[in-house]
């Protein structure tokens, strides 16, 4: 019973390609996030959606387009991939209505752009 | 604005000795504070969290952290290190205003020597 799942786990692709990463949570949470972890392990939030609506967009290039078909899914589409996009991408979810909200993370998608 | 500083990028301890991972934060509001652990090639797992209840917080695997407002610190400790504790540890601050926006520290890599 995986709470937050991501596919694929690994993604190797050429520069200039378009790729998508999918995320699903079965926790019933209203809010989902995408984070990027660089080679130095630094984690930075990219997007946050609440009930399918974008609420946080942290100066991410517009080549990155999140899509939330329903509140249990938040997919990340990346156009024209660049070398600098190589990183681990983590999806997370939380329930902000609760004061003690905690973010639950997926296992990560390791993207390598060649 | 909020920020979090993890004072050590690497900490090395011998198995069976105490662990101290340091974290200082700044926040314009009463923050929530979290510690997450990331084992190699794995996702992030919540160790413990502080959300304005008891200042001494106990987490999983024998870890605990103390919230000290006067020192703006939230250091993570464990009385006796185990080999399985070797991982990357992240201190996280959330401002708890409306939708959750979190800021991650840069991480501390814990090495446990047999």
mmCIF file of C-alpha atoms in Angstrom:
data_model
loop_
_atom_site.group_PDB
_atom_site.id
_atom_site.type_symbol
_atom_site.label_atom_id
_atom_site.label_comp_id
_atom_site.label_asym_id
_atom_site.label_seq_id
_atom_site.Cartn_x
_atom_site.Cartn_y
_atom_site.Cartn_z
ATOM 1 C CA UNK A 1 0.000 0.000 0.000
ATOM 2 C CA UNK A 2 2.256 2.771 -1.269
ATOM 3 C CA UNK A 3 1.034 6.132 0.030
ATOM 4 C CA UNK A 4 2.738 8.303 -2.612
ATOM 5 C CA UNK A 5 3.943 6.619 -5.780
ATOM 6 C CA UNK A 6 5.899 7.970 -8.720
ATOM 7 C CA UNK A 7 6.577 6.590 -12.162
ATOM 8 C CA UNK A 8 9.028 6.058 -13.602
ATOM 9 C CA UNK A 9 11.657 5.479 -10.948
ATOM 10 C CA UNK A 10 14.475 6.104 -13.423
ATOM 11 C CA UNK A 11 14.411 8.143 -16.607
ATOM 12 C CA UNK A 12 17.322 8.519 -19.007
ATOM 13 C CA UNK A 13 16.761 10.679 -22.059
ATOM 14 C CA UNK A 14 18.409 12.918 -24.609
ATOM 15 C CA UNK A 15 18.544 16.708 -24.557
ATOM 16 C CA UNK A 16 15.628 18.310 -26.314
ATOM 17 C CA UNK A 17 13.178 15.494 -25.592
ATOM 18 C CA UNK A 18 9.850 15.922 -23.810
ATOM 19 C CA UNK A 19 9.101 13.659 -20.856
ATOM 20 C CA UNK A 20 6.490 13.224 -18.134
ATOM 21 C CA UNK A 21 6.660 12.001 -14.556
ATOM 22 C CA UNK A 22 3.510 10.791 -12.843
ATOM 23 C CA UNK A 23 2.574 10.993 -9.187
ATOM 24 C CA UNK A 24 -0.337 9.474 -7.332
ATOM 25 C CA UNK A 25 -1.285 9.560 -3.660
ATOM 26 C CA UNK A 26 -3.846 7.379 -1.931
ATOM 27 C CA UNK A 27 -3.897 9.307 1.346
ATOM 28 C CA UNK A 28 -6.895 11.471 0.506
ATOM 29 C CA UNK A 29 -4.778 14.614 0.815
ATOM 30 C CA UNK A 30 -5.818 17.865 -0.819
ATOM 31 C CA UNK A 31 -2.354 19.241 -1.516
ATOM 32 C CA UNK A 32 0.444 17.859 -3.657
ATOM 33 C CA UNK A 33 3.955 19.133 -4.409
ATOM 34 C CA UNK A 34 6.878 18.665 -6.738
ATOM 35 C CA UNK A 35 10.429 19.097 -5.460
ATOM 36 C CA UNK A 36 13.752 19.006 -7.273
ATOM 37 C CA UNK A 37 16.830 17.593 -5.505
ATOM 38 C CA UNK A 38 20.100 18.526 -7.137
ATOM 39 C CA UNK A 39 23.400 16.670 -7.088
ATOM 40 C CA UNK A 40 24.321 18.330 -3.787
ATOM 41 C CA UNK A 41 21.158 16.943 -2.210
ATOM 42 C CA UNK A 42 19.564 20.382 -1.965
ATOM 43 C CA UNK A 43 15.755 20.135 -2.085
ATOM 44 C CA UNK A 44 13.760 22.967 -3.610
ATOM 45 C CA UNK A 45 10.026 23.204 -4.010
ATOM 46 C CA UNK A 46 8.853 23.663 -7.587
ATOM 47 C CA UNK A 47 5.064 23.569 -7.478
ATOM 48 C CA UNK A 48 2.201 23.027 -5.119
ATOM 49 C CA UNK A 49 -1.401 22.222 -6.008
ATOM 50 C CA UNK A 50 -4.384 22.275 -3.713
ATOM 51 C CA UNK A 51 -7.534 20.560 -4.968
ATOM 52 C CA UNK A 52 -6.232 20.685 -8.540
ATOM 53 C CA UNK A 53 -5.407 24.397 -8.351
ATOM 54 C CA UNK A 54 -1.885 25.802 -8.546
ATOM 55 C CA UNK A 55 -0.942 27.625 -5.332
ATOM 56 C CA UNK A 56 2.855 27.713 -5.401
ATOM 57 C CA UNK A 57 5.054 28.202 -8.455
ATOM 58 C CA UNK A 58 8.626 28.865 -7.464
ATOM 59 C CA UNK A 59 10.228 30.560 -10.497
ATOM 60 C CA UNK A 60 10.443 27.351 -12.433
ATOM 61 C CA UNK A 61 11.102 27.611 -16.205
ATOM 62 C CA UNK A 62 7.917 27.362 -18.218
ATOM 63 C CA UNK A 63 9.323 24.226 -19.842
ATOM 64 C CA UNK A 64 7.995 22.565 -16.686
ATOM 65 C CA UNK A 65 4.225 22.213 -16.676
ATOM 66 C CA UNK A 66 2.414 20.468 -13.840
ATOM 67 C CA UNK A 67 -0.990 18.971 -14.450
ATOM 68 C CA UNK A 68 -3.460 17.785 -11.847
ATOM 69 C CA UNK A 69 -6.350 15.810 -13.370
ATOM 70 C CA UNK A 70 -7.759 15.184 -9.896
ATOM 71 C CA UNK A 71 -6.571 15.811 -6.362
ATOM 72 C CA UNK A 72 -4.956 12.372 -6.130
ATOM 73 C CA UNK A 73 -2.675 12.949 -9.114
ATOM 74 C CA UNK A 74 -0.055 15.547 -9.951
ATOM 75 C CA UNK A 75 1.960 14.928 -13.087
ATOM 76 C CA UNK A 76 5.007 16.862 -14.239
ATOM 77 C CA UNK A 77 5.659 17.395 -17.921
ATOM 78 C CA UNK A 78 9.014 18.731 -19.035
ATOM 79 C CA UNK A 79 9.560 20.108 -22.542
ATOM 80 C CA UNK A 80 12.881 20.483 -24.325
ATOM 81 C CA UNK A 81 14.938 18.801 -21.627
ATOM 82 C CA UNK A 82 18.291 20.355 -20.763
ATOM 83 C CA UNK A 83 21.377 18.913 -19.096
ATOM 84 C CA UNK A 84 20.659 20.983 -15.998
ATOM 85 C CA UNK A 85 17.338 19.240 -15.533
ATOM 86 C CA UNK A 86 19.188 16.125 -14.387
ATOM 87 C CA UNK A 87 18.147 15.632 -10.783
ATOM 88 C CA UNK A 88 15.908 13.597 -8.541
ATOM 89 C CA UNK A 89 12.313 14.784 -8.580
ATOM 90 C CA UNK A 90 10.171 14.091 -5.542
ATOM 91 C CA UNK A 91 6.423 14.254 -5.312
ATOM 92 C CA UNK A 92 4.788 14.836 -1.926
ATOM 93 C CA UNK A 93 1.343 15.313 -0.461
ATOM 94 C CA UNK A 94 -0.118 16.827 2.691
ATOM 95 C CA UNK A 95 -3.407 17.843 4.263
ATOM 96 C CA UNK A 96 -3.101 21.568 5.104
ATOM 97 C CA UNK A 97 -6.415 21.686 6.931
ATOM 98 C CA UNK A 98 -4.757 19.926 9.817
ATOM 99 C CA UNK A 99 -2.451 22.074 11.919
ATOM 100 C CA UNK A 100 0.021 19.292 12.268
ATOM 101 C CA UNK A 101 0.249 18.606 8.562
ATOM 102 C CA UNK A 102 3.163 16.536 7.410
ATOM 103 C CA UNK A 103 4.393 16.064 3.903
ATOM 104 C CA UNK A 104 4.583 12.490 2.699
ATOM 105 C CA UNK A 105 7.145 11.892 -0.013
ATOM 106 C CA UNK A 106 7.256 9.531 -2.932
ATOM 107 C CA UNK A 107 10.376 7.452 -3.664
ATOM 108 C CA UNK A 108 11.674 9.916 -6.261
ATOM 109 C CA UNK A 109 12.292 9.858 -9.994
ATOM 110 C CA UNK A 110 15.936 9.960 -11.028
ATOM 111 C CA UNK A 111 16.169 11.907 -14.268
ATOM 112 C CA UNK A 112 19.367 11.883 -16.292
ATOM 113 C CA UNK A 113 19.566 14.061 -19.389
ATOM 114 C CA UNK A 114 22.357 13.144 -21.799
ATOM 115 C CA UNK B 1 10.432 35.011 5.056
ATOM 116 C CA UNK B 2 11.845 31.888 6.564
ATOM 117 C CA UNK B 3 15.104 30.027 6.393
ATOM 118 C CA UNK B 4 16.834 27.066 7.943
ATOM 119 C CA UNK B 5 20.545 26.465 8.462
ATOM 120 C CA UNK B 6 22.087 23.091 9.082
ATOM 121 C CA UNK B 7 25.397 23.892 10.640
ATOM 122 C CA UNK B 8 27.256 20.742 9.610
ATOM 123 C CA UNK B 9 27.276 19.231 6.139
ATOM 124 C CA UNK B 10 28.952 16.048 7.438
ATOM 125 C CA UNK B 11 28.932 14.430 10.873
ATOM 126 C CA UNK B 12 30.892 11.298 11.687
ATOM 127 C CA UNK B 13 30.316 9.285 14.866
ATOM 128 C CA UNK B 14 31.295 5.865 16.137
ATOM 129 C CA UNK B 15 28.633 3.223 16.562
ATOM 130 C CA UNK B 16 27.175 3.400 20.059
ATOM 131 C CA UNK B 17 28.111 7.046 20.654
ATOM 132 C CA UNK B 18 25.684 10.000 20.776
ATOM 133 C CA UNK B 19 24.505 11.817 17.674
ATOM 134 C CA UNK B 20 23.970 15.585 17.444
ATOM 135 C CA UNK B 21 22.798 17.201 14.207
ATOM 136 C CA UNK B 22 22.375 20.957 14.479
ATOM 137 C CA UNK B 23 19.663 23.103 12.953
ATOM 138 C CA UNK B 24 18.878 26.799 13.335
ATOM 139 C CA UNK B 25 15.862 28.480 11.790
ATOM 140 C CA UNK B 26 14.350 31.873 11.230
ATOM 141 C CA UNK B 27 10.675 32.565 10.682
ATOM 142 C CA UNK B 28 8.381 35.574 10.897
ATOM 143 C CA UNK B 29 5.652 33.379 12.334
ATOM 144 C CA UNK B 30 5.364 30.549 14.823
ATOM 145 C CA UNK B 31 6.876 27.788 12.752
ATOM 146 C CA UNK B 32 6.424 24.080 12.465
ATOM 147 C CA UNK B 33 9.730 22.253 12.345
ATOM 148 C CA UNK B 34 10.506 18.825 10.979
ATOM 149 C CA UNK B 35 13.402 16.433 10.612
ATOM 150 C CA UNK B 36 13.412 14.087 7.625
ATOM 151 C CA UNK B 37 15.856 11.280 6.858
ATOM 152 C CA UNK B 38 16.893 10.108 3.412
ATOM 153 C CA UNK B 39 18.729 6.811 3.057
ATOM 154 C CA UNK B 40 20.818 6.300 -0.090
ATOM 155 C CA UNK B 41 18.686 6.160 -3.220
ATOM 156 C CA UNK B 42 15.510 6.366 -1.162
ATOM 157 C CA UNK B 43 12.768 8.914 -0.597
ATOM 158 C CA UNK B 44 12.373 11.101 2.459
ATOM 159 C CA UNK B 45 10.919 9.754 5.668
ATOM 160 C CA UNK B 46 9.613 11.869 8.535
ATOM 161 C CA UNK B 47 11.598 11.391 11.756
ATOM 162 C CA UNK B 48 9.762 13.850 13.971
ATOM 163 C CA UNK B 49 7.957 17.171 14.010
ATOM 164 C CA UNK B 50 7.334 20.139 16.297
ATOM 165 C CA UNK B 51 4.053 22.003 15.974
ATOM 166 C CA UNK B 52 3.782 24.162 19.136
ATOM 167 C CA UNK B 53 2.999 21.427 21.611
ATOM 168 C CA UNK B 54 5.766 19.933 23.769
ATOM 169 C CA UNK B 55 9.164 21.456 23.064
ATOM 170 C CA UNK B 56 10.924 18.089 23.399
ATOM 171 C CA UNK B 57 9.778 15.921 20.545
ATOM 172 C CA UNK B 58 10.387 12.207 20.275
ATOM 173 C CA UNK B 59 10.521 10.548 16.900
ATOM 174 C CA UNK B 60 11.141 7.187 15.353
ATOM 175 C CA UNK B 61 14.269 5.059 15.775
ATOM 176 C CA UNK B 62 15.219 6.684 19.086
ATOM 177 C CA UNK B 63 15.689 10.200 17.728
ATOM 178 C CA UNK B 64 14.498 13.295 19.517
ATOM 179 C CA UNK B 65 14.738 17.045 19.054
ATOM 180 C CA UNK B 66 14.233 20.035 21.302
ATOM 181 C CA UNK B 67 12.665 23.277 20.141
ATOM 182 C CA UNK B 68 14.430 26.249 21.736
ATOM 183 C CA UNK B 69 12.755 29.488 20.755
ATOM 184 C CA UNK B 70 15.331 31.677 22.500
ATOM 185 C CA UNK B 71 18.105 30.055 20.480
ATOM 186 C CA UNK B 72 15.993 29.524 17.324
ATOM 187 C CA UNK B 73 17.297 25.990 17.261
ATOM 188 C CA UNK B 74 15.874 22.526 16.671
ATOM 189 C CA UNK B 75 18.802 20.148 17.090
ATOM 190 C CA UNK B 76 18.373 16.431 16.467
ATOM 191 C CA UNK B 77 19.878 13.953 18.923
ATOM 192 C CA UNK B 78 20.132 10.245 19.557
ATOM 193 C CA UNK B 79 21.845 8.680 22.600
ATOM 194 C CA UNK B 80 23.497 5.835 20.717
ATOM 195 C CA UNK B 81 24.203 5.658 16.989
ATOM 196 C CA UNK B 82 23.470 2.544 15.002
ATOM 197 C CA UNK B 83 24.966 1.616 11.651
ATOM 198 C CA UNK B 84 21.528 1.884 10.076
ATOM 199 C CA UNK B 85 21.382 5.576 11.041
ATOM 200 C CA UNK B 86 23.887 6.434 8.303
ATOM 201 C CA UNK B 87 21.906 8.685 5.962
ATOM 202 C CA UNK B 88 21.222 12.278 4.956
ATOM 203 C CA UNK B 89 19.158 14.307 7.418
ATOM 204 C CA UNK B 90 17.134 17.383 6.525
ATOM 205 C CA UNK B 91 15.785 20.033 8.864
ATOM 206 C CA UNK B 92 12.639 21.689 7.531
ATOM 207 C CA UNK B 93 10.711 24.797 8.577
ATOM 208 C CA UNK B 94 7.118 25.596 7.687
ATOM 209 C CA UNK B 95 5.440 28.900 8.381
ATOM 210 C CA UNK B 96 1.984 27.340 8.792
ATOM 211 C CA UNK B 97 0.255 30.296 7.167
ATOM 212 C CA UNK B 98 -2.559 29.082 5.016
ATOM 213 C CA UNK B 99 -1.181 26.609 2.548
ATOM 214 C CA UNK B 100 1.992 25.048 3.748
ATOM 215 C CA UNK B 101 5.201 26.380 2.308
ATOM 216 C CA UNK B 102 8.274 24.617 3.514
ATOM 217 C CA UNK B 103 11.955 25.389 3.330
ATOM 218 C CA UNK B 104 14.521 22.616 3.481
ATOM 219 C CA UNK B 105 17.949 22.855 5.004
ATOM 220 C CA UNK B 106 20.927 21.808 2.915
ATOM 221 C CA UNK B 107 21.196 18.481 4.688
ATOM 222 C CA UNK B 108 23.662 16.788 7.033
ATOM 223 C CA UNK B 109 25.250 13.538 6.019
ATOM 224 C CA UNK B 110 25.677 11.251 9.006
ATOM 225 C CA UNK B 111 28.423 8.671 8.839
ATOM 226 C CA UNK B 112 28.517 5.910 11.456
ATOM 227 C CA UNK B 113 31.858 4.197 11.967
ATOM 228 C CA UNK B 114 31.864 0.592 13.192
#
